[in-house]
mmCIF file of C-alpha atoms in Angstrom:
data_model
loop_
_atom_site.group_PDB
_atom_site.id
_atom_site.type_symbol
_atom_site.label_atom_id
_atom_site.label_comp_id
_atom_site.label_asym_id
_atom_site.label_seq_id
_atom_site.Cartn_x
_atom_site.Cartn_y
_atom_site.Cartn_z
ATOM 1 C CA ALA A 1499 57.109 -13.141 101.211
ATOM 2 C CA PHE A 1500 56.633 -10.947 104.287
ATOM 3 C CA PRO A 1501 52.922 -10.325 104.938
ATOM 4 C CA ARG A 1502 51.290 -7.506 102.995
ATOM 5 C CA GLY A 1503 48.779 -4.887 103.997
ATOM 6 C CA ARG A 1504 48.446 -2.063 106.477
ATOM 7 C CA ARG A 1505 49.478 -4.052 109.565
ATOM 8 C CA ALA A 1506 52.697 -5.171 107.880
ATOM 9 C CA GLY A 1507 53.457 -1.587 106.906
ATOM 10 C CA VAL A 1508 52.855 -0.296 110.432
ATOM 11 C CA CYS A 1509 55.086 -3.065 111.783
ATOM 12 C CA PHE A 1510 57.974 -2.195 109.444
ATOM 13 C CA HIS A 1511 57.633 1.512 110.249
ATOM 14 C CA ALA A 1512 57.611 0.864 113.988
ATOM 15 C CA VAL A 1513 60.806 -1.203 113.945
ATOM 16 C CA LEU A 1514 62.614 1.416 111.853
ATOM 17 C CA GLU A 1515 61.501 4.135 114.261
ATOM 18 C CA GLU A 1516 62.523 2.180 117.343
ATOM 19 C CA VAL A 1517 65.974 0.886 116.459
ATOM 20 C CA ASP A 1518 69.252 2.745 116.727
ATOM 21 C CA PHE A 1519 70.454 2.772 113.126
ATOM 22 C CA GLY A 1520 74.085 2.529 114.159
ATOM 23 C CA ALA A 1521 73.696 -0.362 116.591
ATOM 24 C CA ARG A 1522 74.741 -3.786 115.358
ATOM 25 C CA ASP A 1523 72.986 -5.759 118.068
ATOM 26 C CA GLU A 1524 71.199 -8.487 116.126
ATOM 27 C CA ALA A 1525 69.526 -9.820 119.257
ATOM 28 C CA ALA A 1526 68.059 -6.402 120.043
ATOM 29 C CA LEU A 1527 66.856 -6.013 116.462
ATOM 30 C CA ARG A 1528 65.136 -9.401 116.545
ATOM 31 C CA ALA A 1529 63.559 -8.539 119.889
ATOM 32 C CA ALA A 1530 62.208 -5.277 118.430
ATOM 33 C CA ALA A 1531 60.899 -7.189 115.409
ATOM 34 C CA ARG A 1532 59.134 -9.760 117.603
ATOM 35 C CA ALA A 1533 57.574 -7.059 119.771
ATOM 36 C CA GLN A 1534 56.211 -5.126 116.806
ATOM 37 C CA LEU A 1535 54.941 -8.265 115.067
ATOM 38 C CA ARG A 1536 53.102 -9.204 118.242
ATOM 39 C CA ARG A 1537 51.668 -5.699 118.552
ATOM 40 C CA ALA A 1538 50.525 -5.798 114.913
ATOM 41 C CA GLY A 1539 48.900 -9.208 115.355
ATOM 42 C CA LEU A 1540 51.320 -10.926 112.959
ATOM 43 C CA ASP A 1541 53.139 -14.220 113.417
ATOM 44 C CA GLU A 1542 56.331 -13.737 115.457
ATOM 45 C CA ALA A 1543 57.954 -16.402 113.283
ATOM 46 C CA TRP A 1544 58.621 -13.569 110.835
ATOM 47 C CA ALA A 1545 60.996 -11.864 113.313
ATOM 48 C CA GLY A 1546 64.166 -13.151 111.628
ATOM 49 C CA VAL A 1547 62.988 -12.098 108.178
ATOM 50 C CA LEU A 1548 61.914 -8.674 109.393
ATOM 51 C CA ALA A 1549 65.180 -8.089 111.269
ATOM 52 C CA SER A 1550 67.186 -9.144 108.222
ATOM 53 C CA ALA A 1551 65.182 -6.840 105.945
ATOM 54 C CA VAL A 1552 65.654 -3.868 108.272
ATOM 55 C CA GLY A 1553 69.387 -4.610 108.415
ATOM 56 C CA ALA A 1554 69.545 -4.630 104.612
ATOM 57 C CA VAL A 1555 67.754 -1.267 104.443
ATOM 58 C CA LEU A 1556 70.231 0.271 106.877
ATOM 59 C CA GLU A 1557 73.259 -1.093 105.009
ATOM 60 C CA THR A 1558 72.161 -0.072 101.496
ATOM 61 C CA PRO A 1559 74.556 2.557 100.059
ATOM 62 C CA LEU A 1560 72.822 5.773 99.007
ATOM 63 C CA ALA A 1561 73.996 9.036 97.425
ATOM 64 C CA ASP A 1562 77.012 11.007 98.691
ATOM 65 C CA GLY A 1563 78.471 8.067 100.582
ATOM 66 C CA LEU A 1564 75.477 7.773 102.878
ATOM 67 C CA ARG A 1565 74.154 4.655 104.543
ATOM 68 C CA LEU A 1566 71.323 4.957 107.017
ATOM 69 C CA ARG A 1567 73.464 2.818 109.312
ATOM 70 C CA ASP A 1568 75.785 5.825 109.701
ATOM 71 C CA LEU A 1569 73.108 8.197 111.025
ATOM 72 C CA GLY A 1570 73.379 8.808 114.752
ATOM 73 C CA PRO A 1571 70.218 9.521 116.776
ATOM 74 C CA GLU A 1572 71.094 13.227 116.911
ATOM 75 C CA ARG A 1573 70.955 13.467 113.106
ATOM 76 C CA ARG A 1574 67.480 11.994 112.546
ATOM 77 C CA ARG A 1575 63.904 12.657 113.616
ATOM 78 C CA ASN A 1576 61.008 10.219 113.206
ATOM 79 C CA GLU A 1577 57.390 11.081 112.426
ATOM 80 C CA VAL A 1578 57.979 14.811 112.037
ATOM 81 C CA GLY A 1579 54.628 16.562 112.189
ATOM 82 C CA PHE A 1580 53.886 19.732 110.253
ATOM 83 C CA CYS A 1581 50.998 22.147 109.921
ATOM 84 C CA TYR A 1582 50.995 25.202 107.697
ATOM 85 C CA PRO A 1583 48.299 27.455 106.243
ATOM 86 C CA ILE A 1584 47.162 27.292 102.643
ATOM 87 C CA ARG A 1585 44.996 29.846 100.898
ATOM 88 C CA ARG A 1586 42.882 29.331 97.798
ATOM 89 C CA LEU A 1587 44.611 26.109 96.746
ATOM 90 C CA SER A 1588 43.293 24.503 93.560
ATOM 91 C CA GLY A 1589 44.252 21.664 91.254
ATOM 92 C CA ALA A 1590 44.925 24.110 88.426
ATOM 93 C CA GLY A 1591 47.235 26.081 90.698
ATOM 94 C CA LEU A 1592 49.200 22.943 91.519
ATOM 95 C CA LEU A 1593 49.693 22.177 87.832
ATOM 96 C CA ARG A 1594 50.966 25.683 87.161
ATOM 97 C CA ALA A 1595 53.395 25.496 90.073
ATOM 98 C CA VAL A 1596 54.593 21.945 89.346
ATOM 99 C CA PRO A 1597 53.975 21.148 85.666
ATOM 100 C CA THR A 1598 55.894 17.870 86.007
ATOM 101 C CA LEU A 1599 53.137 16.317 88.111
ATOM 102 C CA ALA A 1600 51.015 13.664 86.424
ATOM 103 C CA CYS A 1601 48.752 16.037 84.525
ATOM 104 C CA ASP A 1602 46.436 13.315 83.247
ATOM 105 C CA GLN A 1603 45.764 12.129 86.771
ATOM 106 C CA LEU A 1604 45.382 15.569 88.288
ATOM 107 C CA ALA A 1605 42.768 16.274 85.643
ATOM 108 C CA THR A 1606 40.586 13.367 86.733
ATOM 109 C CA PRO A 1607 37.405 14.163 88.707
ATOM 110 C CA ARG A 1608 38.849 13.213 92.083
ATOM 111 C CA PHE A 1609 41.589 15.816 91.595
ATOM 112 C CA THR A 1610 39.183 18.489 90.436
ATOM 113 C CA PHE A 1611 38.241 20.579 93.446
ATOM 114 C CA SER A 1612 37.128 24.104 94.208
ATOM 115 C CA PRO A 1613 39.784 26.386 95.679
ATOM 116 C CA ARG A 1614 40.266 25.539 99.332
ATOM 117 C CA SER A 1615 41.814 27.331 102.277
ATOM 118 C CA GLY A 1616 42.815 25.963 105.648
ATOM 119 C CA LEU A 1617 45.720 24.005 107.112
ATOM 120 C CA MET A 1618 47.963 21.483 105.413
ATOM 121 C CA LYS A 1619 48.766 18.839 108.020
ATOM 122 C CA GLY A 1620 50.805 15.700 107.907
ATOM 123 C CA PHE A 1621 53.737 13.626 109.169
ATOM 124 C CA VAL A 1622 57.045 12.888 107.467
ATOM 125 C CA ASP A 1623 58.356 9.415 108.329
ATOM 126 C CA LEU A 1624 61.971 10.531 108.624
ATOM 127 C CA VAL A 1625 63.960 13.763 108.436
ATOM 128 C CA PHE A 1626 67.738 13.528 108.662
ATOM 129 C CA GLU A 1627 70.941 15.498 108.144
ATOM 130 C CA HIS A 1628 73.957 14.305 106.168
ATOM 131 C CA ALA A 1629 77.032 16.366 105.293
ATOM 132 C CA GLY A 1630 75.271 19.613 106.134
ATOM 133 C CA ARG A 1631 72.185 18.916 104.031
ATOM 134 C CA TYR A 1632 68.698 17.926 105.147
ATOM 135 C CA TYR A 1633 66.631 15.139 103.647
ATOM 136 C CA LEU A 1634 63.142 13.769 104.080
ATOM 137 C CA ALA A 1635 62.267 10.135 103.624
ATOM 138 C CA ASP A 1636 59.203 7.920 103.493
ATOM 139 C CA TRP A 1637 59.108 4.181 104.182
ATOM 140 C CA LYS A 1638 57.102 2.151 101.669
ATOM 141 C CA THR A 1639 56.238 -1.538 102.036
ATOM 142 C CA ASN A 1640 54.411 -1.747 98.686
ATOM 143 C CA TRP A 1641 54.672 -5.208 97.164
ATOM 144 C CA LEU A 1642 55.907 -5.043 93.549
ATOM 145 C CA GLY A 1643 57.098 -8.628 93.289
ATOM 146 C CA PRO A 1644 59.021 -11.369 95.133
ATOM 147 C CA THR A 1645 62.602 -10.401 94.174
ATOM 148 C CA PRO A 1646 64.760 -7.248 94.232
ATOM 149 C CA GLY A 1647 64.608 -7.325 90.434
ATOM 150 C CA ASP A 1648 60.963 -6.295 90.684
ATOM 151 C CA TYR A 1649 61.934 -3.007 92.361
ATOM 152 C CA THR A 1650 63.671 -1.252 89.482
ATOM 153 C CA ALA A 1651 63.580 2.506 88.979
ATOM 154 C CA GLU A 1652 60.988 2.039 86.222
ATOM 155 C CA ARG A 1653 58.666 -0.060 88.400
ATOM 156 C CA ILE A 1654 59.018 2.342 91.299
ATOM 157 C CA ALA A 1655 58.304 5.336 89.060
ATOM 158 C CA GLY A 1656 55.036 3.691 88.046
ATOM 159 C CA GLU A 1657 54.133 3.099 91.691
ATOM 160 C CA MET A 1658 55.005 6.690 92.599
ATOM 161 C CA ASN A 1659 52.737 7.939 89.824
ATOM 162 C CA ARG A 1660 49.885 5.541 90.585
ATOM 163 C CA HIS A 1661 49.650 6.579 94.243
ATOM 164 C CA HIS A 1662 50.445 10.280 93.711
ATOM 165 C CA TYR A 1663 53.499 10.059 95.942
ATOM 166 C CA ASP A 1664 55.091 12.836 93.875
ATOM 167 C CA LEU A 1665 52.389 15.253 95.002
ATOM 168 C CA GLN A 1666 52.862 14.005 98.552
ATOM 169 C CA TYR A 1667 56.573 14.669 98.682
ATOM 170 C CA TYR A 1668 56.215 18.163 97.233
ATOM 171 C CA VAL A 1669 53.900 18.974 100.156
ATOM 172 C CA TYR A 1670 56.494 17.495 102.521
ATOM 173 C CA ALA A 1671 59.325 19.406 100.847
ATOM 174 C CA VAL A 1672 57.554 22.735 101.322
ATOM 175 C CA ALA A 1673 57.113 21.905 105.021
ATOM 176 C CA LEU A 1674 60.811 21.105 105.432
ATOM 177 C CA HIS A 1675 61.817 24.165 103.392
ATOM 178 C CA ARG A 1676 59.753 26.457 105.609
ATOM 179 C CA HIS A 1677 61.100 24.836 108.769
ATOM 180 C CA LEU A 1678 64.751 25.130 107.722
ATOM 181 C CA ALA A 1679 64.264 28.739 106.627
ATOM 182 C CA ARG A 1680 63.175 29.586 110.161
ATOM 183 C CA ARG A 1681 65.807 27.537 111.976
ATOM 184 C CA ILE A 1682 68.995 28.186 109.968
ATOM 185 C CA PRO A 1683 70.111 31.859 109.998
ATOM 186 C CA ASP A 1684 71.914 31.714 106.644
ATOM 187 C CA TYR A 1685 69.533 29.208 105.070
ATOM 188 C CA ASP A 1686 69.975 28.638 101.350
ATOM 189 C CA PHE A 1687 67.907 26.031 99.516
ATOM 190 C CA GLU A 1688 70.716 24.978 97.188
ATOM 191 C CA ARG A 1689 73.151 24.542 100.062
ATOM 192 C CA HIS A 1690 70.930 23.043 102.745
ATOM 193 C CA MET A 1691 68.164 21.040 101.031
ATOM 194 C CA GLY A 1692 69.420 17.561 100.217
ATOM 195 C CA GLY A 1693 66.356 15.988 98.642
ATOM 196 C CA VAL A 1694 63.684 13.320 98.986
ATOM 197 C CA TYR A 1695 64.001 9.568 99.434
ATOM 198 C CA TYR A 1696 61.207 7.029 99.127
ATOM 199 C CA PHE A 1697 62.454 3.694 100.406
ATOM 200 C CA PHE A 1698 60.614 0.681 99.003
ATOM 201 C CA VAL A 1699 62.007 -1.540 101.705
ATOM 202 C CA ARG A 1700 61.078 -4.914 100.215
ATOM 203 C CA GLY A 1701 63.472 -4.329 97.322
ATOM 204 C CA MET A 1702 66.468 -2.746 99.076
ATOM 205 C CA THR A 1703 69.737 -4.688 99.324
ATOM 206 C CA PRO A 1704 73.321 -3.557 99.977
ATOM 207 C CA ALA A 1705 74.433 -5.289 96.774
ATOM 208 C CA THR A 1706 72.123 -3.297 94.481
ATOM 209 C CA GLY A 1707 72.291 0.069 96.232
ATOM 210 C CA MET A 1708 70.089 2.778 94.768
ATOM 211 C CA ALA A 1709 69.379 0.691 91.662
ATOM 212 C CA ARG A 1710 66.715 -1.315 93.502
ATOM 213 C CA GLY A 1711 64.061 -0.186 95.941
ATOM 214 C CA VAL A 1712 65.140 3.451 96.193
ATOM 215 C CA PHE A 1713 63.514 6.563 94.741
ATOM 216 C CA PHE A 1714 65.384 9.859 95.029
ATOM 217 C CA ASP A 1715 64.566 13.349 93.822
ATOM 218 C CA ARG A 1716 65.801 16.812 94.604
ATOM 219 C CA PRO A 1717 63.080 19.308 93.650
ATOM 220 C CA SER A 1718 64.398 22.522 92.197
ATOM 221 C CA ALA A 1719 64.521 25.690 94.263
ATOM 222 C CA ALA A 1720 62.217 27.353 91.711
ATOM 223 C CA THR A 1721 59.569 24.636 92.077
ATOM 224 C CA ILE A 1722 59.548 24.764 95.872
ATOM 225 C CA ALA A 1723 59.452 28.582 95.793
ATOM 226 C CA ALA A 1724 56.491 28.441 93.414
ATOM 227 C CA LEU A 1725 54.608 25.999 95.645
ATOM 228 C CA ASP A 1726 55.448 28.009 98.750
ATOM 229 C CA ALA A 1727 54.006 31.119 97.089
ATOM 230 C CA LEU A 1728 50.973 29.209 95.820
ATOM 231 C CA PHE A 1729 50.127 27.878 99.273
ATOM 232 C CA ALA A 1730 50.463 31.402 100.676
ATOM 233 C CA ALA A 1731 48.238 32.759 97.863
ATOM 234 C CA GLU A 1732 50.968 35.126 96.747
ATOM 235 C CA ARG A 1733 50.430 34.221 93.077
#
């Protein structure tokens, strides 16, 4: 029942960026929730609900024994900006590099564009390290229904497809891949790249774990290499 729309999304993002994941100070979490609700122009009466929802997100068990609650500040970065050159990028090129993308949607007029060159720019909501692997994550406040049962893997897959989030996270994954390759001397995709999480925060609960509200994918090394080469106009 939490408010919907852009302001609600910004509010959720801001609280998750501000709080120390490992802290269990409920008063501090409520204070952060009230401050961000006020800044977003939303009713501060929602502070308890927002704080509780953020707590549930942090406690939800994920893959490889991970909970976001266990990430110390030194193992996470918020709003990671990236900027890398692309040369002669086209919709047809994307389909060749990543044939699993929604081909019917990429073929629609708004995805038909002349080859473009320039800079690919963006921000990843969260990048973190767990057990020697690096992950990227995106917070989503999309409303799919009033209960966790509305946030099944099937419903989330439909939402991912409808908003082209799959294309988005491939762009993000190339950015992280390029960054790690330059920062880790013995970088190896299979060893160091953990994968991609999209957290649909309205549906996440500790009781349901990854079965509700969580999308995870680990793109193959071949796919990321193909996209990396495509963006660099090497093929």
